[in-house]
Structure formats: structure tokens, C-alpha cells
């Protein structure tokens, strides 16, 4: 059972969480119940706090196993989730977490799919993520990982899908990626991929799809992809790389791509 939150505001009615699709019109013209009102109407922050309190109670009671949250959650709020609760999916689409919050998340051992945007992942958090025993799908496009942090992350033997971005230089990328023997979907954002790393990627035994954004590939590397990447579904800078008429990804690969990037490709 999956509970999705509003991207910008949550309507709080009679103590229950309101969920509905968000449109540009809704964001541009919030309803009266969503604006600051001096006569006592809930502010959006108060509505968010109430909504999070409700879902935390439901997760801890075993009534929900998935969270897809579109408003900021801070360290104190994330620690309302019991580490003993069964939480399979945690998607936080706006950043407000610090180190303590990230540590708490890493301690929830049941998580299989984790997506966090806008929070400052560093090398220490990479080691925590790698130790999560059931983590299979990871989407963290806003990290500050160096090669050291990435090396820790590549020690995670259960990862099936990895979407990761960093502005830091990534030395020995190929050596790191060799550890991801079960990986089926890889999406690198802002990470420069040299020839050796690309050769390792093409040889990953289970890889089915490869997305590269701002990878700095040279013409010779593009040729290598075309010649030896026939078994992969490939996107470069959000464009499909046509090969022999444009092969399609397998159903399983498409599913992993959607899970890794839903709610925020790019």
C-alpha cells in the first residue's frame, strides 16, 4: 500500500491526510486552506507536520510500508520512524536532512528502495548506505561523494539499480564499479567516465541499461558504446543512443529505470 504526498501542499481535513495530484495551477494559486490565514487556517508547514505525524504513526503501526514524500522532512521528523518498522520504500523528494537524519535512515534495515534529493550525502554516508542489508534500488542525485565514498558504495552487493550524481572528481571509477556485479541499471550524473571505466561498465555481468549525463565521453568512447553496448539500453544526456534500429530495454530493465528515476529524472 502506497501513500503519496502533494508536491507543494497537503490539505488537512478532519484529522486525515489529503492526497491529490498536483498541477501548475494548484501551485500557482493555492486554496484558502493552504495559505497563511491570521484567523487560524493551517499554514502549509503545519499541514506538512500533521501529515508526516500521521504517516509516521501508520508506518510504525504496520499499516503502510511505503513513503513518497514531496515536502521537506528534517532530522527530528525522520526519527519518528521506528527502526523496527517494516519500511520497504522511502522517497524524500525535497531536501532538509542532516547527518543525524541520514544515520537514522541507514539504520532502518528493511528498506529496499531509497531515494533522497537535496540532502548532503558525503563519504561517511556512503559507508552507511553500503551497509544497509536489503537495499536494492538507490537514487541519490545530489551527493558530494569523492572516490572514497563511491568505493564504499560499490561494496554494496545487493544493489540492482543505482542513480547517483556528484560534483567531485571520481578517480578509479572503473575499479569501484567492478564490485557491482548484480547491478542491472546504472545512471551516472556529472561523473566523468574515462575509457577504462567505460570498459568495466560494458562488462558488468547483469547490466541491462546505462544512463550517462555530462559524462564527458570522447568520440572513441562513443564508438566503443556502439560497438560493444549492443546488449544495453543506453541514454546519453537524456537522449536514447540509437543502435541497429534502436533496440528496446527488457521489461525488467524498464521497471528498474522507472523505480530509480520516478519523481525526478534529471
PDB file of C-alpha atoms in Angstrom:
ATOM      1  CA  UNK A   1       0.000   0.000   0.000  1.00  0.00           C
ATOM      2  CA  UNK A   2       1.495   3.307  -1.070  1.00  0.00           C
ATOM      3  CA  UNK A   3       0.831   6.773   0.334  1.00  0.00           C
ATOM      4  CA  UNK A   4       1.792   9.695  -1.959  1.00  0.00           C
ATOM      5  CA  UNK A   5       2.030  13.259  -0.724  1.00  0.00           C
ATOM      6  CA  UNK A   6       1.255  16.514  -2.559  1.00  0.00           C
ATOM      7  CA  UNK A   7       4.292  18.102  -4.214  1.00  0.00           C
ATOM      8  CA  UNK A   8       3.733  21.577  -2.775  1.00  0.00           C
ATOM      9  CA  UNK A   9       0.916  21.491  -0.174  1.00  0.00           C
ATOM     10  CA  UNK A  10      -1.147  18.978   1.808  1.00  0.00           C
ATOM     11  CA  UNK A  11      -4.834  19.517   2.609  1.00  0.00           C
ATOM     12  CA  UNK A  12      -5.612  18.542   6.206  1.00  0.00           C
ATOM     13  CA  UNK A  13      -9.309  17.729   6.722  1.00  0.00           C
ATOM     14  CA  UNK A  14     -10.853  16.293   9.880  1.00  0.00           C
ATOM     15  CA  UNK A  15      -7.538  14.907  11.067  1.00  0.00           C
ATOM     16  CA  UNK A  16      -6.892  12.880   7.899  1.00  0.00           C
ATOM     17  CA  UNK A  17      -4.177  13.234   5.236  1.00  0.00           C
ATOM     18  CA  UNK A  18      -5.448  14.610   1.912  1.00  0.00           C
ATOM     19  CA  UNK A  19      -3.795  13.310  -1.256  1.00  0.00           C
ATOM     20  CA  UNK A  20      -4.382  14.559  -4.751  1.00  0.00           C
ATOM     21  CA  UNK A  21      -2.430  15.221  -7.955  1.00  0.00           C
ATOM     22  CA  UNK A  22      -0.535  18.488  -8.229  1.00  0.00           C
ATOM     23  CA  UNK A  23      -0.771  20.820 -11.213  1.00  0.00           C
ATOM     24  CA  UNK A  24       0.940  24.085 -12.017  1.00  0.00           C
ATOM     25  CA  UNK A  25      -2.372  25.808 -11.428  1.00  0.00           C
ATOM     26  CA  UNK A  26      -2.604  24.379  -7.922  1.00  0.00           C
ATOM     27  CA  UNK A  27       0.930  25.519  -7.133  1.00  0.00           C
ATOM     28  CA  UNK A  28       0.414  28.991  -8.545  1.00  0.00           C
ATOM     29  CA  UNK A  29      -2.957  29.517  -6.852  1.00  0.00           C
ATOM     30  CA  UNK A  30      -3.134  27.637  -3.547  1.00  0.00           C
ATOM     31  CA  UNK A  31      -6.564  27.315  -1.996  1.00  0.00           C
ATOM     32  CA  UNK A  32      -7.502  29.298   1.085  1.00  0.00           C
ATOM     33  CA  UNK A  33      -6.904  26.315   3.361  1.00  0.00           C
ATOM     34  CA  UNK A  34      -3.303  26.168   2.150  1.00  0.00           C
ATOM     35  CA  UNK A  35      -2.329  29.806   2.729  1.00  0.00           C
ATOM     36  CA  UNK A  36      -1.334  31.700   5.842  1.00  0.00           C
ATOM     37  CA  UNK A  37      -4.517  32.999   7.487  1.00  0.00           C
ATOM     38  CA  UNK A  38      -4.479  35.211  10.562  1.00  0.00           C
ATOM     39  CA  UNK A  39      -7.820  33.773  11.690  1.00  0.00           C
ATOM     40  CA  UNK A  40      -6.455  30.289  12.271  1.00  0.00           C
ATOM     41  CA  UNK A  41      -6.188  28.449   8.948  1.00  0.00           C
ATOM     42  CA  UNK A  42      -3.308  25.957   8.932  1.00  0.00           C
ATOM     43  CA  UNK A  43      -0.140  27.068   7.189  1.00  0.00           C
ATOM     44  CA  UNK A  44       1.418  24.695   4.683  1.00  0.00           C
ATOM     45  CA  UNK A  45       4.182  23.914   7.200  1.00  0.00           C
ATOM     46  CA  UNK A  46       1.647  22.965   9.861  1.00  0.00           C
ATOM     47  CA  UNK A  47      -0.218  20.822   7.343  1.00  0.00           C
ATOM     48  CA  UNK A  48       3.022  19.092   6.387  1.00  0.00           C
ATOM     49  CA  UNK A  49       3.875  18.455  10.038  1.00  0.00           C
ATOM     50  CA  UNK A  50       0.445  16.964  10.651  1.00  0.00           C
ATOM     51  CA  UNK A  51       0.630  14.827   7.540  1.00  0.00           C
ATOM     52  CA  UNK A  52       4.058  13.483   8.491  1.00  0.00           C
ATOM     53  CA  UNK A  53       2.945  12.704  12.032  1.00  0.00           C
ATOM     54  CA  UNK A  54       0.056  10.674  10.629  1.00  0.00           C
ATOM     55  CA  UNK A  55       2.156   8.678   8.177  1.00  0.00           C
ATOM     56  CA  UNK A  56       4.833   8.019  10.805  1.00  0.00           C
ATOM     57  CA  UNK A  57       2.134   6.585  13.057  1.00  0.00           C
ATOM     58  CA  UNK A  58       0.838   4.400  10.220  1.00  0.00           C
ATOM     59  CA  UNK A  59       4.314   3.135   9.310  1.00  0.00           C
ATOM     60  CA  UNK A  60       5.141   2.332  12.938  1.00  0.00           C
ATOM     61  CA  UNK A  61       1.805   0.539  13.321  1.00  0.00           C
ATOM     62  CA  UNK A  62       2.448  -1.603  10.249  1.00  0.00           C
ATOM     63  CA  UNK A  63      -0.396  -0.061   8.222  1.00  0.00           C
ATOM     64  CA  UNK A  64       1.907   1.302   5.486  1.00  0.00           C
ATOM     65  CA  UNK A  65       5.210   0.089   4.077  1.00  0.00           C
ATOM     66  CA  UNK A  66       6.000   2.842   1.541  1.00  0.00           C
ATOM     67  CA  UNK A  67       6.542   6.600   1.722  1.00  0.00           C
ATOM     68  CA  UNK A  68       6.699   9.000  -1.245  1.00  0.00           C
ATOM     69  CA  UNK A  69       7.018  12.465   0.295  1.00  0.00           C
ATOM     70  CA  UNK A  70       7.121  15.740  -1.650  1.00  0.00           C
ATOM     71  CA  UNK A  71       7.767  18.219   1.134  1.00  0.00           C
ATOM     72  CA  UNK A  72      10.895  18.715   3.288  1.00  0.00           C
ATOM     73  CA  UNK A  73      11.462  16.341   6.212  1.00  0.00           C
ATOM     74  CA  UNK A  74      14.079  17.215   8.845  1.00  0.00           C
ATOM     75  CA  UNK A  75      16.134  15.060  11.215  1.00  0.00           C
ATOM     76  CA  UNK A  76      13.639  15.174  14.077  1.00  0.00           C
ATOM     77  CA  UNK A  77      10.780  14.149  11.806  1.00  0.00           C
ATOM     78  CA  UNK A  78      12.609  11.253  10.165  1.00  0.00           C
ATOM     79  CA  UNK A  79      13.477   9.915  13.616  1.00  0.00           C
ATOM     80  CA  UNK A  80       9.768   9.494  14.277  1.00  0.00           C
ATOM     81  CA  UNK A  81      10.040   6.372  12.114  1.00  0.00           C
ATOM     82  CA  UNK A  82      10.851   3.325  14.184  1.00  0.00           C
ATOM     83  CA  UNK A  83      13.939   1.426  13.074  1.00  0.00           C
ATOM     84  CA  UNK A  84      11.972  -1.747  13.792  1.00  0.00           C
ATOM     85  CA  UNK A  85       9.099  -0.862  11.459  1.00  0.00           C
ATOM     86  CA  UNK A  86       8.806  -2.545   8.091  1.00  0.00           C
ATOM     87  CA  UNK A  87       9.508   0.214   5.564  1.00  0.00           C
ATOM     88  CA  UNK A  88      10.203  -1.095   2.067  1.00  0.00           C
ATOM     89  CA  UNK A  89      10.285   2.189   0.124  1.00  0.00           C
ATOM     90  CA  UNK A  90      11.377   5.645   1.282  1.00  0.00           C
ATOM     91  CA  UNK A  91      11.365   8.510  -1.239  1.00  0.00           C
ATOM     92  CA  UNK A  92      12.124  12.021   0.027  1.00  0.00           C
ATOM     93  CA  UNK A  93      11.846  14.432  -2.867  1.00  0.00           C
ATOM     94  CA  UNK A  94      12.841  17.648  -1.093  1.00  0.00           C
ATOM     95  CA  UNK A  95      15.966  18.045   0.981  1.00  0.00           C
ATOM     96  CA  UNK A  96      16.062  19.010   4.651  1.00  0.00           C
ATOM     97  CA  UNK A  97      18.042  16.184   6.226  1.00  0.00           C
ATOM     98  CA  UNK A  98      21.344  16.438   8.080  1.00  0.00           C
ATOM     99  CA  UNK A  99      23.789  13.797   9.195  1.00  0.00           C
ATOM    100  CA  UNK A 100      21.650  12.524  12.086  1.00  0.00           C
ATOM    101  CA  UNK A 101      18.667  12.011   9.820  1.00  0.00           C
ATOM    102  CA  UNK A 102      20.714  10.118   7.275  1.00  0.00           C
ATOM    103  CA  UNK A 103      22.173   7.949  10.021  1.00  0.00           C
ATOM    104  CA  UNK A 104      18.663   7.092  11.195  1.00  0.00           C
ATOM    105  CA  UNK A 105      17.546   6.124   7.700  1.00  0.00           C
ATOM    106  CA  UNK A 106      20.573   3.865   7.284  1.00  0.00           C
ATOM    107  CA  UNK A 107      19.520   2.087  10.468  1.00  0.00           C
ATOM    108  CA  UNK A 108      16.119   1.056   9.057  1.00  0.00           C
ATOM    109  CA  UNK A 109      17.205  -2.336   7.810  1.00  0.00           C
ATOM    110  CA  UNK A 110      14.029  -3.220   5.895  1.00  0.00           C
ATOM    111  CA  UNK A 111      14.442  -0.503   3.237  1.00  0.00           C
ATOM    112  CA  UNK A 112      14.783  -1.929  -0.269  1.00  0.00           C
ATOM    113  CA  UNK A 113      14.314   1.238  -2.292  1.00  0.00           C
ATOM    114  CA  UNK A 114      15.685   4.619  -1.213  1.00  0.00           C
ATOM    115  CA  UNK A 115      15.519   7.957  -2.993  1.00  0.00           C
ATOM    116  CA  UNK A 116      16.718  11.205  -1.414  1.00  0.00           C
ATOM    117  CA  UNK A 117      17.055  14.576  -3.115  1.00  0.00           C
ATOM    118  CA  UNK A 118      18.688  17.774  -1.954  1.00  0.00           C
ATOM    119  CA  UNK A 119      20.382  16.413   1.169  1.00  0.00           C
ATOM    120  CA  UNK A 120      24.127  16.496   1.681  1.00  0.00           C
ATOM    121  CA  UNK A 121      25.407  12.949   1.286  1.00  0.00           C
ATOM    122  CA  UNK A 122      29.146  12.751   1.913  1.00  0.00           C
ATOM    123  CA  UNK A 123      31.648   9.922   2.089  1.00  0.00           C
ATOM    124  CA  UNK A 124      30.624   8.905   5.625  1.00  0.00           C
ATOM    125  CA  UNK A 125      27.034   8.451   4.488  1.00  0.00           C
ATOM    126  CA  UNK A 126      28.222   6.294   1.582  1.00  0.00           C
ATOM    127  CA  UNK A 127      29.629   3.814   4.069  1.00  0.00           C
ATOM    128  CA  UNK A 128      26.314   3.760   5.956  1.00  0.00           C
ATOM    129  CA  UNK A 129      24.335   3.176   2.753  1.00  0.00           C
ATOM    130  CA  UNK A 130      26.623   0.340   1.701  1.00  0.00           C
ATOM    131  CA  UNK A 131      25.912  -1.411   4.995  1.00  0.00           C
ATOM    132  CA  UNK A 132      22.108  -1.369   4.555  1.00  0.00           C
ATOM    133  CA  UNK A 133      21.371  -5.104   4.300  1.00  0.00           C
ATOM    134  CA  UNK A 134      18.362  -5.081   1.947  1.00  0.00           C
ATOM    135  CA  UNK A 135      18.946  -2.003  -0.196  1.00  0.00           C
ATOM    136  CA  UNK A 136      18.414  -2.820  -3.881  1.00  0.00           C
ATOM    137  CA  UNK A 137      17.412   0.468  -5.543  1.00  0.00           C
ATOM    138  CA  UNK A 138      19.203   3.726  -4.702  1.00  0.00           C
ATOM    139  CA  UNK A 139      18.549   7.188  -6.174  1.00  0.00           C
ATOM    140  CA  UNK A 140      20.777   9.951  -4.730  1.00  0.00           C
ATOM    141  CA  UNK A 141      21.449  12.535  -7.459  1.00  0.00           C
ATOM    142  CA  UNK A 142      22.779  15.289  -5.156  1.00  0.00           C
ATOM    143  CA  UNK A 143      25.779  13.811  -3.338  1.00  0.00           C
ATOM    144  CA  UNK A 144      29.236  15.153  -2.585  1.00  0.00           C
ATOM    145  CA  UNK A 145      30.857  11.724  -2.851  1.00  0.00           C
ATOM    146  CA  UNK A 146      34.546  11.572  -3.642  1.00  0.00           C
ATOM    147  CA  UNK A 147      36.208   8.426  -4.931  1.00  0.00           C
ATOM    148  CA  UNK A 148      36.483   7.225  -1.321  1.00  0.00           C
ATOM    149  CA  UNK A 149      32.729   7.416  -0.763  1.00  0.00           C
ATOM    150  CA  UNK A 150      31.942   5.833  -4.092  1.00  0.00           C
ATOM    151  CA  UNK A 151      34.300   2.987  -3.267  1.00  0.00           C
ATOM    152  CA  UNK A 152      32.333   2.273  -0.094  1.00  0.00           C
ATOM    153  CA  UNK A 153      29.052   2.364  -2.003  1.00  0.00           C
ATOM    154  CA  UNK A 154      30.305  -0.124  -4.557  1.00  0.00           C
ATOM    155  CA  UNK A 155      30.806  -2.619  -1.733  1.00  0.00           C
ATOM    156  CA  UNK A 156      27.013  -2.984  -1.567  1.00  0.00           C
ATOM    157  CA  UNK A 157      26.467  -6.426  -3.072  1.00  0.00           C
ATOM    158  CA  UNK A 158      22.666  -6.260  -3.369  1.00  0.00           C
ATOM    159  CA  UNK A 159      22.294  -3.107  -5.472  1.00  0.00           C
ATOM    160  CA  UNK A 160      20.250  -3.723  -8.610  1.00  0.00           C
ATOM    161  CA  UNK A 161      19.748  -0.088  -9.602  1.00  0.00           C
ATOM    162  CA  UNK A 162      21.958   2.927  -8.862  1.00  0.00           C
ATOM    163  CA  UNK A 163      21.285   6.543  -9.827  1.00  0.00           C
ATOM    164  CA  UNK A 164      23.939   8.858  -8.434  1.00  0.00           C
ATOM    165  CA  UNK A 165      25.317  12.333  -9.052  1.00  0.00           C
ATOM    166  CA  UNK A 166      28.311  14.200  -7.646  1.00  0.00           C
ATOM    167  CA  UNK A 167      30.356  17.296  -8.483  1.00  0.00           C
ATOM    168  CA  UNK A 168      33.525  15.741  -7.099  1.00  0.00           C
ATOM    169  CA  UNK A 169      36.289  14.149  -9.158  1.00  0.00           C
ATOM    170  CA  UNK A 170      35.863  10.393  -9.332  1.00  0.00           C
ATOM    171  CA  UNK A 171      39.234   8.672  -9.614  1.00  0.00           C
ATOM    172  CA  UNK A 172      39.490   4.884 -10.096  1.00  0.00           C
ATOM    173  CA  UNK A 173      35.844   4.762 -11.170  1.00  0.00           C
ATOM    174  CA  UNK A 174      36.314   1.544 -13.113  1.00  0.00           C
ATOM    175  CA  UNK A 175      37.863  -0.273 -10.151  1.00  0.00           C
ATOM    176  CA  UNK A 176      34.950   0.814  -7.956  1.00  0.00           C
ATOM    177  CA  UNK A 177      32.286  -0.322 -10.395  1.00  0.00           C
ATOM    178  CA  UNK A 178      33.757  -3.816 -10.649  1.00  0.00           C
ATOM    179  CA  UNK A 179      32.172  -4.585  -7.280  1.00  0.00           C
ATOM    180  CA  UNK A 180      28.608  -4.031  -8.530  1.00  0.00           C
ATOM    181  CA  UNK A 181      28.229  -7.494 -10.013  1.00  0.00           C
ATOM    182  CA  UNK A 182      24.419  -7.640  -9.555  1.00  0.00           C
ATOM    183  CA  UNK A 183      23.712  -4.175 -10.977  1.00  0.00           C
ATOM    184  CA  UNK A 184      21.081  -4.027 -13.730  1.00  0.00           C
ATOM    185  CA  UNK A 185      20.553  -0.267 -14.100  1.00  0.00           C
ATOM    186  CA  UNK A 186      23.248   2.421 -13.777  1.00  0.00           C
ATOM    187  CA  UNK A 187      22.689   6.174 -14.065  1.00  0.00           C
ATOM    188  CA  UNK A 188      25.691   8.464 -13.516  1.00  0.00           C
ATOM    189  CA  UNK A 189      25.123  12.243 -13.307  1.00  0.00           C
ATOM    190  CA  UNK A 190      28.018  14.671 -13.662  1.00  0.00           C
ATOM    191  CA  UNK A 191      30.589  11.898 -13.232  1.00  0.00           C
ATOM    192  CA  UNK A 192      33.329  11.839 -15.839  1.00  0.00           C
ATOM    193  CA  UNK A 193      33.717   8.376 -17.342  1.00  0.00           C
ATOM    194  CA  UNK A 194      37.138   7.529 -18.762  1.00  0.00           C
ATOM    195  CA  UNK A 195      37.893   4.753 -21.241  1.00  0.00           C
ATOM    196  CA  UNK A 196      38.838   2.224 -18.576  1.00  0.00           C
ATOM    197  CA  UNK A 197      35.688   2.846 -16.564  1.00  0.00           C
ATOM    198  CA  UNK A 198      33.551   2.504 -19.672  1.00  0.00           C
ATOM    199  CA  UNK A 199      35.125  -0.861 -20.450  1.00  0.00           C
ATOM    200  CA  UNK A 200      34.295  -2.048 -16.916  1.00  0.00           C
ATOM    201  CA  UNK A 201      30.693  -0.831 -17.280  1.00  0.00           C
ATOM    202  CA  UNK A 202      30.267  -2.715 -20.543  1.00  0.00           C
ATOM    203  CA  UNK A 203      31.483  -5.894 -18.847  1.00  0.00           C
ATOM    204  CA  UNK A 204      29.238  -5.763 -15.770  1.00  0.00           C
ATOM    205  CA  UNK A 205      27.587  -9.192 -15.968  1.00  0.00           C
ATOM    206  CA  UNK A 206      23.976  -8.237 -15.148  1.00  0.00           C
ATOM    207  CA  UNK A 207      23.783  -4.678 -16.502  1.00  0.00           C
ATOM    208  CA  UNK A 208      20.818  -4.029 -18.798  1.00  0.00           C
ATOM    209  CA  UNK A 209      20.574  -0.244 -19.038  1.00  0.00           C
ATOM    210  CA  UNK A 210      23.046   2.635 -18.851  1.00  0.00           C
ATOM    211  CA  UNK A 211      22.224   6.324 -18.453  1.00  0.00           C
ATOM    212  CA  UNK A 212      25.074   8.870 -18.579  1.00  0.00           C
ATOM    213  CA  UNK A 213      24.593  12.619 -18.087  1.00  0.00           C
ATOM    214  CA  UNK A 214      27.529  15.014 -18.540  1.00  0.00           C
ATOM    215  CA  UNK A 215      29.982  12.102 -18.631  1.00  0.00           C
ATOM    216  CA  UNK A 216      32.483  13.849 -20.920  1.00  0.00           C
ATOM    217  CA  UNK A 217      32.685  10.987 -23.413  1.00  0.00           C
ATOM    218  CA  UNK A 218      35.043  11.319 -26.360  1.00  0.00           C
ATOM    219  CA  UNK A 219      34.302  10.122 -29.878  1.00  0.00           C
ATOM    220  CA  UNK A 220      36.319   6.945 -29.331  1.00  0.00           C
ATOM    221  CA  UNK A 221      34.229   6.137 -26.272  1.00  0.00           C
ATOM    222  CA  UNK A 222      31.003   6.671 -28.195  1.00  0.00           C
ATOM    223  CA  UNK A 223      32.329   4.235 -30.797  1.00  0.00           C
ATOM    224  CA  UNK A 224      33.074   1.761 -28.005  1.00  0.00           C
ATOM    225  CA  UNK A 225      29.499   2.056 -26.741  1.00  0.00           C
ATOM    226  CA  UNK A 226      28.061   1.469 -30.197  1.00  0.00           C
ATOM    227  CA  UNK A 227      30.349  -1.481 -30.887  1.00  0.00           C
ATOM    228  CA  UNK A 228      30.156  -3.273 -27.546  1.00  0.00           C
ATOM    229  CA  UNK A 229      26.985  -1.947 -25.920  1.00  0.00           C
ATOM    230  CA  UNK A 230      24.507  -3.812 -28.101  1.00  0.00           C
ATOM    231  CA  UNK A 231      23.225  -5.686 -25.042  1.00  0.00           C
ATOM    232  CA  UNK A 232      22.347  -2.441 -23.213  1.00  0.00           C
ATOM    233  CA  UNK A 233      19.608   0.182 -23.368  1.00  0.00           C
ATOM    234  CA  UNK A 234      21.685   3.376 -23.453  1.00  0.00           C
ATOM    235  CA  UNK A 235      20.829   7.039 -22.859  1.00  0.00           C
ATOM    236  CA  UNK A 236      23.399   9.834 -23.165  1.00  0.00           C
ATOM    237  CA  UNK A 237      22.426  13.245 -21.765  1.00  0.00           C
ATOM    238  CA  UNK A 238      18.776  12.132 -21.667  1.00  0.00           C
ATOM    239  CA  UNK A 239      18.787  11.061 -25.318  1.00  0.00           C
ATOM    240  CA  UNK A 240      18.492   7.461 -26.487  1.00  0.00           C
ATOM    241  CA  UNK A 241      21.585   6.151 -28.267  1.00  0.00           C
ATOM    242  CA  UNK A 242      20.318   4.504 -31.436  1.00  0.00           C
ATOM    243  CA  UNK A 243      21.961   1.222 -32.321  1.00  0.00           C
ATOM    244  CA  UNK A 244      20.948  -1.051 -35.170  1.00  0.00           C
ATOM    245  CA  UNK A 245      17.490   0.436 -35.443  1.00  0.00           C
ATOM    246  CA  UNK A 246      17.111   1.129 -31.724  1.00  0.00           C
ATOM    247  CA  UNK A 247      16.825  -1.940 -29.529  1.00  0.00           C
ATOM    248  CA  UNK A 248      14.396  -1.818 -26.621  1.00  0.00           C
ATOM    249  CA  UNK A 249      15.120  -2.429 -22.953  1.00  0.00           C
ATOM    250  CA  UNK A 250      13.759  -5.554 -21.373  1.00  0.00           C
ATOM    251  CA  UNK A 251      10.628  -5.309 -19.210  1.00  0.00           C
ATOM    252  CA  UNK A 252      12.670  -5.831 -16.069  1.00  0.00           C
ATOM    253  CA  UNK A 253      15.141  -3.135 -17.078  1.00  0.00           C
ATOM    254  CA  UNK A 254      12.327  -0.676 -17.800  1.00  0.00           C
ATOM    255  CA  UNK A 255      10.830  -1.370 -14.382  1.00  0.00           C
ATOM    256  CA  UNK A 256      14.138  -0.670 -12.651  1.00  0.00           C
ATOM    257  CA  UNK A 257      14.627   2.528 -14.652  1.00  0.00           C
ATOM    258  CA  UNK A 258      11.210   3.778 -13.612  1.00  0.00           C
ATOM    259  CA  UNK A 259      11.759   2.915  -9.953  1.00  0.00           C
ATOM    260  CA  UNK A 260      15.167   4.582  -9.862  1.00  0.00           C
ATOM    261  CA  UNK A 261      14.128   7.773 -11.597  1.00  0.00           C
ATOM    262  CA  UNK A 262      10.397   8.193 -10.867  1.00  0.00           C
ATOM    263  CA  UNK A 263       9.654  11.533  -9.356  1.00  0.00           C
ATOM    264  CA  UNK A 264      12.848  13.036 -10.629  1.00  0.00           C
ATOM    265  CA  UNK A 265      14.842  12.080 -13.662  1.00  0.00           C
ATOM    266  CA  UNK A 266      17.407  14.752 -14.315  1.00  0.00           C
TER     267      UNK A 266
END
